[in-house]
Coordinates of N, CA and C in Angstrom, one line a residue:
X174 N -5.7 -15.5 1.7 CA -4.4 -14.8 2.5 C -4.4 -15.4 3.9
X175 N -3.3 -15.6 4.3 CA -3.1 -16.1 5.6 C -3.4 -15.0 6.4
X176 N -4.7 -15.1 7.3 CA -5.1 -14.0 8.0 C -4.1 -13.3 9.6
X177 N -3.9 -14.4 10.1 CA -2.9 -14.5 11.3 C -1.5 -13.7 10.7
X178 N -0.8 -14.7 9.6 CA 0.5 -14.1 9.2 C 0.5 -12.8 8.4
X179 N -0.7 -12.3 8.2 CA -0.9 -11.2 7.6 C -0.8 -10.2 8.9
X180 N -1.5 -10.2 10.0 CA -1.5 -9.5 11.2 C -0.1 -9.4 11.5
X181 N 0.5 -10.6 12.0 CA 1.6 -10.7 12.3 C 2.9 -9.9 11.5
X182 N 2.8 -9.8 10.2 CA 3.5 -9.2 9.6 C 3.0 -7.6 9.4
X183 N 2.2 -7.3 9.8 CA 1.5 -6.0 9.8 C 2.3 -5.2 11.1
X184 N 2.0 -6.0 12.2 CA 3.0 -5.5 13.4 C 4.1 -5.3 13.1
X185 N 4.9 -6.1 12.5 CA 6.7 -6.1 12.1 C 6.6 -4.6 11.2
X186 N 5.8 -4.8 10.2 CA 5.9 -3.5 9.3 C 5.6 -2.3 10.2
X187 N 4.7 -2.0 11.2 CA 4.6 -1.0 11.7 C 5.9 -0.3 12.5
X188 N 6.5 -1.4 13.1 CA 7.7 -1.2 13.7 C 8.8 -0.7 12.7
X189 N 8.7 -1.1 11.8 CA 9.8 -0.5 10.7 C 9.7 0.6 10.2
X190 N 8.5 0.6 10.1 CA 7.7 2.1 9.6 C 7.8 3.2 10.4
X191 N 7.7 3.2 11.7 CA 8.1 4.3 12.6 C 9.4 4.3 13.0
X192 N 10.3 3.3 12.7 CA 11.7 3.5 13.4 C 12.3 5.0 12.8
X193 N 11.9 5.6 11.8 CA 12.6 6.7 11.3 C 12.1 8.0 12.3
X194 N 11.1 7.8 12.8 CA 10.8 8.7 13.7 C 11.0 8.7 15.2
X195 N 11.3 10.0 15.8 CA 11.8 10.0 17.4 C 10.6 9.3 18.2
X196 N 10.8 8.9 19.4 CA 10.1 7.8 20.1 C 8.6 8.6 20.4
X197 N 9.0 10.0 20.7 CA 8.0 10.8 21.4 C 6.9 11.2 20.1
X198 N 7.3 10.7 19.0 CA 6.5 11.3 17.9 C 5.4 10.0 17.8
X199 N 5.6 9.0 18.2 CA 4.9 7.9 18.0 C 3.5 7.9 18.7
X200 N 3.4 8.6 19.8 CA 2.1 8.5 20.7 C 0.9 8.8 20.1
X201 N 0.8 9.9 19.1 CA -0.4 10.2 18.5 C -0.5 9.6 17.1
X202 N 0.2 8.6 16.7 CA 0.1 7.9 15.1 C -0.8 7.0 15.3
X203 N -1.2 6.7 14.0 CA -1.9 5.6 13.7 C -1.3 4.3 14.1
X204 N -2.0 3.6 14.6 CA -1.4 2.4 15.3 C -2.0 1.0 14.3
X205 N -1.6 -0.2 14.7 CA -1.8 -1.3 14.1 C -3.1 -2.3 14.5
X206 N -3.9 -1.6 15.4 CA -4.8 -2.1 16.1 C -6.4 -2.5 15.3
X207 N -6.2 -1.7 14.3 CA -7.4 -1.7 13.2 C -7.1 -3.1 12.1
X208 N -7.5 -4.1 12.6 CA -7.6 -5.4 12.1 C -8.0 -5.2 10.5
X209 N -9.1 -4.4 10.3 CA -9.4 -4.3 8.9 C -10.3 -3.3 8.7
X210 N -10.3 -2.6 7.4 CA -11.2 -1.6 7.1 C -12.5 -2.0 7.0
X211 N -13.6 -1.6 7.8 CA -14.8 -2.1 7.7 C -15.7 -1.0 7.0
X212 N -16.9 -1.6 6.1 CA -17.7 -0.5 5.4 C -18.6 0.5 6.7
X213 N -18.6 1.9 6.6 CA -19.1 2.9 7.7 C -20.5 3.2 6.8
X214 N -21.1 3.9 8.0 CA -22.1 4.4 7.6 C -22.3 6.2 7.6
X215 N -21.2 6.7 7.4 CA -20.9 8.1 6.8 C -22.0 8.7 5.9
X216 N -22.3 9.6 6.0 CA -23.2 10.2 5.0 C -22.3 11.3 4.4
X217 N -22.2 11.7 2.8 CA -21.5 12.8 2.2 C -22.1 13.9 2.8
X218 N -23.3 14.3 3.1 CA -24.0 15.2 3.8 C -23.4 15.6 5.2
X219 N -22.7 14.7 5.9 CA -22.0 15.1 7.2 C -20.5 15.3 7.3
X220 N -20.3 15.5 5.8 CA -18.6 15.4 6.0 C -18.2 17.0 6.3
X221 N -17.1 16.7 7.0 CA -16.8 18.0 7.5 C -15.5 18.7 7.1
X222 N -14.6 17.9 5.8 CA -13.6 18.4 5.7 C -13.8 17.9 4.1
X223 N -12.9 19.0 3.4 CA -12.9 19.1 1.9 C -11.2 19.1 1.6
X224 N -11.0 17.7 0.8 CA -9.7 17.6 0.3 C -9.7 17.9 -1.1
X225 N -8.5 18.8 -1.8 CA -8.7 19.3 -3.0 C -7.4 18.8 -3.4
X226 N -7.2 18.7 -4.8 CA -5.9 18.4 -5.4 C -6.0 19.8 -6.8
X227 N -4.5 19.8 -7.0 CA -4.4 20.7 -8.2 C -5.1 20.3 -9.3
X228 N -5.9 21.0 -10.3 CA -6.5 20.6 -11.6 C -7.7 20.0 -11.3
X229 N -8.3 19.6 -10.2 CA -9.5 19.0 -9.9 C -10.5 19.9 -9.3
X230 N -11.5 20.2 -9.9 CA -12.4 21.3 -9.3 C -13.5 20.8 -8.3
X231 N -13.7 19.8 -8.3 CA -14.5 19.1 -7.0 C -13.7 18.5 -5.9
X232 N -13.9 18.9 -4.7 CA -13.1 18.2 -3.7 C -13.6 17.0 -3.2
X233 N -12.9 16.3 -2.7 CA -13.4 14.9 -1.8 C -13.8 15.4 -0.5
X234 N -15.3 15.3 -0.4 CA -15.8 15.4 0.9 C -15.5 14.1 1.8
X235 N -15.1 14.4 2.8 CA -14.5 13.5 3.7 C -15.1 13.7 5.0
X236 N -14.5 13.0 6.1 CA -15.1 13.1 7.5 C -13.7 13.1 8.1
X237 N -13.6 14.2 9.2 CA -12.4 14.2 10.1 C -12.1 13.2 10.8
X238 N -13.0 12.5 11.4 CA -12.9 11.0 12.1 C -12.1 9.8 11.0
X239 N -12.8 9.8 9.9 CA -12.2 8.9 9.1 C -10.7 9.2 8.5
X240 N -10.2 10.5 8.5 CA -9.0 10.8 8.0 C -7.9 10.6 9.3
X241 N -8.6 10.9 10.6 CA -7.7 11.1 11.7 C -7.5 9.3 12.2
X242 N -8.4 8.7 11.7 CA -8.2 7.2 12.0 C -7.3 6.3 11.2
X243 N -6.8 6.8 9.8 CA -5.8 6.3 8.9 C -5.0 7.0 8.6
X244 N -4.7 8.3 8.6 CA -3.4 9.0 8.2 C -3.2 10.0 9.0
X245 N -1.6 9.6 9.4 CA -1.1 10.7 10.0 C -0.8 12.0 9.6
X246 N -0.6 12.0 8.3 CA -0.7 13.4 7.4 C -2.1 14.1 7.8
X247 N -3.1 13.7 7.5 CA -4.2 14.1 7.8 C -4.6 14.7 9.1
X248 N -4.0 13.8 10.0 CA -4.0 14.3 11.7 C -3.2 15.5 11.8
X249 N -2.3 15.7 11.2 CA -1.3 16.8 11.7 C -1.9 18.0 11.0
X250 N -2.4 17.7 9.6 CA -3.1 18.8 8.7 C -4.3 19.4 9.7
X251 N -5.3 18.6 10.1 CA -6.3 18.9 10.9 C -6.2 19.7 12.1
X252 N -5.0 19.2 12.8 CA -4.7 19.7 13.9 C -4.3 21.1 13.9
X253 N -3.5 21.2 13.0 CA -2.9 22.7 12.4 C -3.9 23.6 11.7
X254 N -5.0 23.0 11.2 CA -6.0 24.0 10.9 C -6.8 25.0 11.7
X255 N -6.5 26.1 11.4 CA -7.0 26.8 12.3 C -8.5 27.5 12.0
X256 N -8.6 27.1 11.0 CA -10.1 27.9 10.4 C -11.2 27.6 11.2
X257 N -12.1 28.6 11.4 CA -13.3 28.4 12.2 C -14.5 28.6 11.5
X258 N -14.3 27.4 10.8 CA -15.5 27.2 9.9 C -16.2 25.9 10.2
X259 N -17.1 25.5 9.6 CA -17.7 23.9 9.8 C -17.3 23.0 8.8
X260 N -16.3 23.4 7.7 CA -15.8 22.7 6.6 C -14.3 22.9 6.8
X261 N -13.5 22.1 6.9 CA -12.1 22.3 6.9 C -11.6 22.0 5.6
X262 N -10.8 22.8 5.0 CA -10.1 22.4 3.6 C -8.7 22.4 3.8
X263 N -8.4 20.9 3.2 CA -6.9 20.7 3.1 C -6.5 20.4 1.2
X264 N -5.6 21.3 0.9 CA -5.0 20.9 -0.1 C -3.8 20.2 -0.4
X265 N -3.8 19.3 -1.3 CA -2.6 18.4 -1.5 C -1.8 18.6 -2.6
X266 N -1.8 19.8 -3.1 CA -1.1 20.1 -4.4 C -1.4 19.0 -5.7
X267 N -0.3 18.6 -6.5 CA -0.5 17.8 -7.4 C -0.4 16.1 -7.1
X268 N -1.7 15.6 -6.8 CA -1.8 14.3 -6.6 C -2.5 13.5 -7.9
X269 N -2.3 12.5 -8.3 CA -3.2 11.9 -9.3 C -4.6 11.6 -8.7
X270 N -5.6 12.0 -9.6 CA -7.0 12.2 -8.9 C -7.4 10.8 -9.0
X271 N -6.9 9.7 -9.7 CA -7.6 8.6 -9.6 C -7.1 7.7 -8.5
X272 N -6.0 8.1 -8.1 CA -5.3 7.3 -6.9 C -6.0 7.8 -5.7
X273 N -6.0 9.3 -5.7 CA -6.7 9.9 -4.3 C -8.5 9.3 -4.5
X274 N -8.8 9.2 -5.6 CA -10.3 8.5 -5.4 C -10.2 7.2 -4.5
X275 N -9.4 6.3 -5.1 CA -9.0 5.0 -4.6 C -8.8 5.4 -3.1
X276 N -7.9 6.1 -2.6 CA -7.4 6.0 -1.2 C -8.8 6.8 -0.6
X277 N -9.4 7.5 -0.9 CA -10.8 8.2 -0.4 C -11.7 6.8 -0.2
X278 N -12.0 5.9 -1.3 CA -12.9 4.9 -0.8 C -12.3 4.1 0.1
X279 N -11.1 3.8 -0.2 CA -10.6 2.5 0.8 C -10.5 2.9 2.4
X280 N -10.6 4.2 2.5 CA -10.7 4.5 4.0 C -12.0 4.2 4.7
X281 N -13.2 4.5 3.7 CA -14.7 4.0 4.1 C -14.9 2.5 3.7
X282 N -14.6 1.8 2.7 CA -14.9 0.3 2.2 C -13.9 -0.6 2.2
X283 N -12.9 -0.2 2.3 CA -11.5 -1.5 2.1 C -11.3 -1.4 0.6
X284 N -10.3 -2.2 0.4 CA -9.6 -2.5 -0.8 C -10.7 -3.0 -2.1
X285 N -11.4 -4.2 -1.7 CA -12.1 -4.6 -2.8 C -13.1 -3.6 -3.5
X286 N -13.7 -3.1 -2.4 CA -15.3 -2.2 -3.0 C -14.4 -1.0 -3.5
X287 N -13.1 -0.5 -3.1 CA -12.7 1.0 -3.6 C -11.9 0.4 -4.9
X288 N -11.7 -0.8 -5.1 CA -11.0 -1.2 -6.5 C -12.5 -1.0 -7.5
X289 N -13.3 -1.7 -7.0 CA -14.8 -1.7 -7.9 C -15.3 -0.2 -8.2
X290 N -15.3 0.7 -7.0 CA -15.9 2.0 -7.1 C -14.7 2.8 -8.0
X291 N -13.6 2.7 -7.8 CA -12.5 3.5 -8.6 C -12.3 3.1 -10.0
X292 N -12.0 2.0 -10.2 CA -11.7 1.3 -11.5 C -12.5 0.6 -12.3
X293 N -13.8 0.6 -11.7 CA -15.0 -0.3 -12.2 C -14.6 -1.8 -12.5
X294 N -13.8 -2.5 -11.8 CA -13.7 -3.7 -12.0 C -13.2 -4.4 -10.5
X295 N -13.7 -5.7 -10.5 CA -13.4 -6.7 -9.3 C -12.1 -7.4 -9.6
X296 N -11.5 -7.2 -10.9 CA -10.0 -8.1 -11.1 C -9.3 -7.4 -10.3
X297 N -8.3 -8.2 -10.0 CA -6.9 -7.7 -9.2 C -6.1 -6.6 -10.0
X298 N -5.8 -5.6 -9.4 CA -4.8 -4.3 -9.8 C -3.7 -4.9 -10.1
X299 N -3.4 -4.0 -11.7 CA -1.7 -4.3 -12.2 C -0.9 -4.0 -11.0
X300 N -0.2 -4.5 -11.0 CA 1.2 -4.0 -10.1 C 1.6 -2.4 -10.1
X301 N 1.6 -2.0 -11.4 CA 2.0 -0.9 -11.5 C 0.8 0.0 -10.9
X302 N -0.3 0.1 -10.8 CA -1.4 0.8 -10.3 C -1.0 0.6 -8.5
X303 N -1.0 -0.7 -8.4 CA -0.9 -0.8 -6.8 C 0.4 -0.1 -6.3
X304 N 1.5 0.2 -7.0 CA 2.7 0.9 -6.8 C 2.3 2.1 -6.5
X305 N 1.5 2.8 -7.5 CA 1.1 4.1 -7.4 C 0.3 4.5 -6.0
X306 N -0.5 3.6 -5.6 CA -1.5 3.4 -4.5 C -0.6 3.4 -3.3
X307 N 0.4 2.3 -3.1 CA 1.6 2.4 -2.3 C 2.2 3.7 -2.1
X308 N 2.6 4.4 -3.2 CA 3.3 5.7 -2.9 C 2.3 6.9 -2.5
X309 N 1.1 6.9 -2.7 CA 0.5 7.8 -2.4 C 0.1 7.4 -1.0
X310 N 0.1 6.1 -0.4 CA -0.2 5.7 0.9 C 1.0 6.5 1.6
X311 N 2.4 6.4 1.2 CA 3.4 6.6 1.9 C 3.6 8.3 1.9
X312 N 3.1 9.0 0.8 CA 3.0 10.3 0.9 C 2.0 10.8 2.0
X313 N 0.9 10.2 2.2 CA -0.2 10.5 3.0 C 0.0 9.9 4.5
X314 N 1.2 9.3 4.5 CA 1.5 8.8 5.9 C 0.3 7.8 6.5
X315 N 0.0 6.8 5.5 CA -0.8 5.9 6.0 C -0.4 4.4 6.1
X316 N 0.1 4.1 7.1 CA 0.7 2.8 7.1 C -0.2 1.7 6.9
X317 N -1.4 1.7 7.4 CA -2.3 0.6 7.2 C -2.1 0.1 5.7
X318 N -2.5 1.2 4.8 CA -2.7 1.2 3.5 C -1.4 0.8 2.6
X319 N -0.5 1.5 3.4 CA 1.1 0.9 2.8 C 1.5 -0.3 2.9
X320 N 1.1 -1.0 4.1 CA 1.1 -2.8 4.3 C 0.2 -3.1 3.4
X321 N -0.8 -2.9 3.2 CA -1.7 -3.7 2.3 C -1.3 -3.7 1.1
X322 N -1.0 -2.4 0.4 CA -0.6 -2.4 -1.3 C 0.7 -2.9 -1.1
X323 N 1.7 -3.1 -0.3 CA 2.8 -3.8 -0.3 C 2.4 -5.3 -0.4
X324 N 1.8 -5.6 0.7 CA 1.4 -7.3 0.6 C 0.8 -7.4 -0.7
X325 N 0.0 -6.9 -1.4 CA -0.5 -6.9 -2.7 C 0.2 -7.2 -3.8
X326 N 1.3 -6.2 -3.8 CA 2.1 -6.2 -4.7 C 2.9 -7.6 -4.6
X327 N 3.4 -7.8 -3.7 CA 4.3 -8.8 -3.8 C 3.0 -10.2 -3.7
X328 N 2.0 -10.3 -3.5 CA 1.4 -11.5 -3.9 C 1.4 -11.5 -5.2
X329 N 1.1 -10.6 -5.9 CA 1.2 -10.7 -7.6 C 2.4 -11.0 -8.1
X330 N 3.7 -10.8 -7.5 CA 5.0 -11.0 -7.6 C 5.0 -12.5 -7.5
X331 N 4.6 -12.7 -6.3 CA 4.7 -14.2 -5.9 C 3.8 -15.3 -7.0
X332 N 2.5 -14.8 -7.7 CA 1.9 -15.6 -8.3 C 2.5 -15.8 -9.9
X333 N 3.1 -14.5 -10.2 CA 3.8 -14.7 -11.3 C 5.3 -15.7 -11.4
X334 N 5.8 -15.9 -10.0 CA 7.0 -16.8 -9.9 C 6.3 -18.1 -10.0
X335 N 5.1 -18.3 -9.3 CA 4.3 -19.8 -9.1 C 3.9 -20.2 -10.5
X336 N 3.4 -19.3 -11.4 CA 3.0 -19.5 -12.7 C 3.9 -20.5 -13.4
X337 N 5.3 -20.2 -13.1 CA 6.2 -20.8 -14.1 C 6.9 -22.2 -13.4
X338 N 5.7 -22.6 -12.4 CA 6.5 -23.8 -11.6 C 6.6 -24.8 -12.1
X339 N 5.8 -25.3 -13.1 CA 5.7 -26.4 -13.9 C 6.5 -26.6 -15.2
X340 N 6.9 -25.5 -15.5 CA 7.7 -25.2 -17.0 C 9.1 -25.8 -16.6
X341 N 9.6 -26.7 -17.5 CA 11.1 -27.4 -17.6 C 11.9 -25.9 -17.6
X342 N 12.0 -25.0 -18.5 CA 12.8 -23.9 -18.5 C 12.2 -22.8 -17.5
X343 N 12.4 -23.1 -16.4 CA 11.9 -22.5 -15.2 C 12.4 -20.9 -15.1
X344 N 13.7 -20.8 -15.4 CA 14.5 -19.6 -15.4 C 13.9 -18.7 -16.4
X345 N 13.9 -19.1 -17.4 CA 13.3 -18.1 -18.6 C 11.7 -17.8 -18.4
X346 N 11.2 -19.0 -18.0 CA 9.7 -18.5 -17.5 C 9.3 -17.5 -16.5
X347 N 10.0 -17.8 -15.3 CA 10.2 -16.7 -14.4 C 10.5 -15.6 -14.8
X348 N 11.8 -15.2 -15.4 CA 12.2 -14.0 -16.0 C 11.0 -13.3 -16.8
X349 N 10.3 -14.1 -17.7 CA 9.3 -13.5 -18.5 C 8.2 -12.9 -17.7
X350 N 7.9 -13.9 -16.6 CA 6.9 -13.3 -15.5 C 6.9 -12.1 -14.9
X351 N 8.4 -12.1 -14.4 CA 8.7 -11.1 -13.3 C 9.0 -9.7 -14.1
X352 N 9.2 -9.7 -15.6 CA 9.7 -8.4 -16.3 C 9.3 -7.3 -15.9
X353 N 7.6 -7.4 -15.8 CA 6.7 -6.3 -15.7 C 7.3 -5.4 -14.5
X354 N 7.6 -6.4 -13.3 CA 7.9 -5.6 -12.0 C 9.2 -5.0 -11.9
X355 N 10.0 -5.1 -13.2 CA 11.3 -4.4 -13.2 C 11.0 -2.7 -13.3
X356 N 10.1 -2.4 -13.8 CA 9.5 -1.3 -14.1 C 9.0 -0.5 -12.9
X357 N 8.0 -1.5 -12.2 CA 7.6 -1.4 -11.0 C 8.2 -1.2 -10.0
X358 N 9.5 -1.6 -9.8 CA 10.7 -1.4 -9.1 C 11.3 -0.1 -9.1
X359 N 11.7 0.3 -10.5 CA 12.1 1.6 -10.8 C 11.2 2.3 -10.4
X360 N 9.9 2.5 -10.7 CA 9.2 3.4 -10.2 C 9.1 3.9 -8.9
X361 N 9.1 2.7 -8.1 CA 9.0 2.8 -6.7 C 10.2 3.3 -5.9
X362 N 11.6 3.3 -6.4 CA 12.7 3.9 -6.2 C 12.9 5.3 -6.7
X363 N 12.5 5.4 -7.9 CA 12.6 6.9 -8.4 C 11.6 8.0 -7.5
X364 N 10.6 7.2 -6.6 CA 9.8 8.0 -5.7 C 10.4 9.0 -5.1
X365 N 11.5 8.7 -4.3 CA 12.2 9.6 -3.4 C 11.7 9.3 -2.5
X366 N 10.7 8.6 -1.8 CA 10.3 8.0 -0.5 C 10.9 7.2 0.2
X367 N 10.9 6.9 1.5 CA 11.4 5.9 2.1 C 11.0 4.8 1.9
X368 N 9.7 4.7 1.9 CA 9.0 3.0 1.8 C 9.2 2.7 0.2
X369 N 8.9 3.8 -0.5 CA 9.3 3.4 -2.0 C 10.4 3.0 -2.4
X370 N 11.6 3.7 -1.9 CA 12.9 3.2 -2.2 C 13.3 1.7 -1.5
X371 N 12.7 1.8 -0.5 CA 13.2 0.3 0.1 C 12.4 -1.1 -0.5
X372 N 11.0 -0.7 -0.9 CA 10.4 -1.9 -1.5 C 10.9 -2.0 -3.1
X373 N 11.4 -0.7 -3.7 CA 11.9 -0.9 -5.0 C 13.2 -1.6 -5.2
X374 N 14.1 -1.5 -4.1 CA 15.4 -2.1 -3.7 C 15.0 -3.8 -3.9
X375 N 14.1 -3.9 -3.0 CA 13.7 -5.6 -2.4 C 13.3 -6.0 -4.0
X376 N 12.4 -5.7 -4.5 CA 12.2 -6.1 -6.1 C 13.2 -6.1 -7.1
X377 N 14.1 -5.3 -7.0 CA 15.0 -5.5 -7.9 C 16.0 -6.4 -7.7
X378 N 16.4 -6.5 -6.1 CA 17.4 -7.5 -5.7 C 16.7 -8.7 -5.8
X379 N 15.3 -9.2 -5.7 CA 14.9 -10.5 -6.2 C 15.2 -10.7 -7.6
X380 N 14.8 -9.9 -8.4 CA 15.0 -10.1 -10.0 C 16.2 -10.4 -10.4
X381 N 17.1 -9.7 -9.7 CA 18.6 -10.1 -9.8 C 19.0 -11.2 -9.7
X382 N 18.4 -11.8 -8.4 CA 18.7 -12.9 -7.5 C 18.3 -14.5 -8.3
X383 N 17.0 -13.9 -9.0 CA 16.2 -15.3 -9.5 C 17.2 -15.5 -10.9
X384 N 17.7 -14.7 -11.4 CA 18.4 -14.8 -12.7 C 19.3 -16.1 -12.7
X385 N 19.9 -16.3 -11.3 CA 20.9 -17.6 -11.2 C 20.3 -18.7 -10.8
X386 N 18.7 -18.7 -10.9 CA 18.0 -19.9 -10.2 C 17.6 -20.8 -11.6
X387 N 17.8 -22.3 -11.4 CA 17.6 -23.0 -12.7 C 16.8 -24.0 -12.1
X388 N 16.0 -24.1 -10.9 CA 14.9 -24.8 -10.6 C 14.1 -24.3 -9.6
X389 N 12.8 -24.8 -9.3 CA 11.9 -24.3 -8.5 C 12.8 -23.9 -6.9
X390 N 13.6 -24.8 -6.6 CA 13.9 -24.6 -5.3 C 14.8 -23.3 -5.3
X391 N 15.6 -23.0 -6.6 CA 16.6 -21.9 -6.5 C 15.4 -20.6 -6.2
X392 N 14.4 -20.5 -7.2 CA 13.5 -19.5 -7.2 C 13.1 -19.3 -6.0
X393 N 12.7 -20.3 -5.1 CA 12.2 -20.0 -3.9 C 12.8 -19.6 -2.9
X394 N 14.0 -20.2 -2.8 CA 15.1 -19.7 -2.0 C 15.3 -18.0 -2.4
X395 N 15.6 -17.5 -3.5 CA 15.6 -16.4 -4.0 C 14.7 -15.4 -3.4
X396 N 13.2 -15.8 -3.5 CA 12.0 -15.0 -3.0 C 12.1 -14.9 -1.6
X397 N 12.4 -16.2 -0.8 CA 12.3 -16.2 0.6 C 13.8 -15.2 1.0
X398 N 14.9 -15.1 0.4 CA 16.0 -14.4 0.9 C 15.9 -12.8 1.0
X399 N 14.9 -12.4 -0.1 CA 14.4 -11.1 -0.3 C 13.4 -10.8 0.9
X400 N 12.4 -11.6 0.8 CA 11.1 -11.3 1.4 C 10.8 -12.3 2.6
X401 N 11.5 -12.9 3.5 CA 11.5 -13.8 4.2 C 10.0 -14.2 5.2
X402 N 9.5 -13.0 5.5 CA 8.2 -13.0 6.3 C 7.0 -13.2 5.4
X403 N 6.9 -12.5 4.1 CA 5.8 -12.8 3.4 C 6.0 -14.2 2.4
X404 N 7.0 -14.5 2.0 CA 7.4 -15.5 1.3 C 6.9 -16.7 1.9
X405 N 6.8 -17.0 3.5 CA 6.4 -18.3 4.0 C 4.9 -18.6 3.9
X406 N 4.0 -17.3 3.6 CA 2.7 -17.8 3.2 C 2.3 -17.3 1.8
X407 N 3.2 -16.7 1.2 CA 2.5 -16.2 -0.4 C 3.0 -17.4 -1.1
X408 N 4.1 -18.1 -0.9 CA 4.4 -19.1 -2.1 C 3.8 -20.3 -1.7

């Protein structure tokens, strides 16, 4: 991954992400100055916040400082929590437990280790799973995780496209490779979230545009037309 291009894209993403908010709302929001998620030395025994979801008995024992660092949702929840107790309790309602475990690990350890701890594998996650992470990150108002999961979804899409580069029947091969992303796009669009709808539309637009491409130049052009910033360093 081109780190400089990634960070430049991150700044642009943050500007778009916060466009829907009044200027005064941006003052206490998570910003893009955190270049990477680094492992921390927080101990479970010092956790001061319990995050629970419907249908799961054991809450996630987390630290308010970490939640405050990455999530605007948790910032608001903690500021509105008037409980005079050493442990704050936050309930998320119906949330996928596996995805919540990943998000919790990501805040402490970053993407790769969270993948290993949550899914027991170091392999790249399927695009459909990354889409679920993206949507939960959007729900929890976590722009850094939104951006990282978005980039990883698009990287997988770019890899699928590139894998067909040497085939003569490139149109058929590309469509075969990107077919699974049609469902990903639909899931994102059906989510009802701003970020999910936008990314879902972009993926669907690319798949529609690439149907008319008959060579590698046409495929690349279709990708860059929808993802101009990411395409420059992904393809």
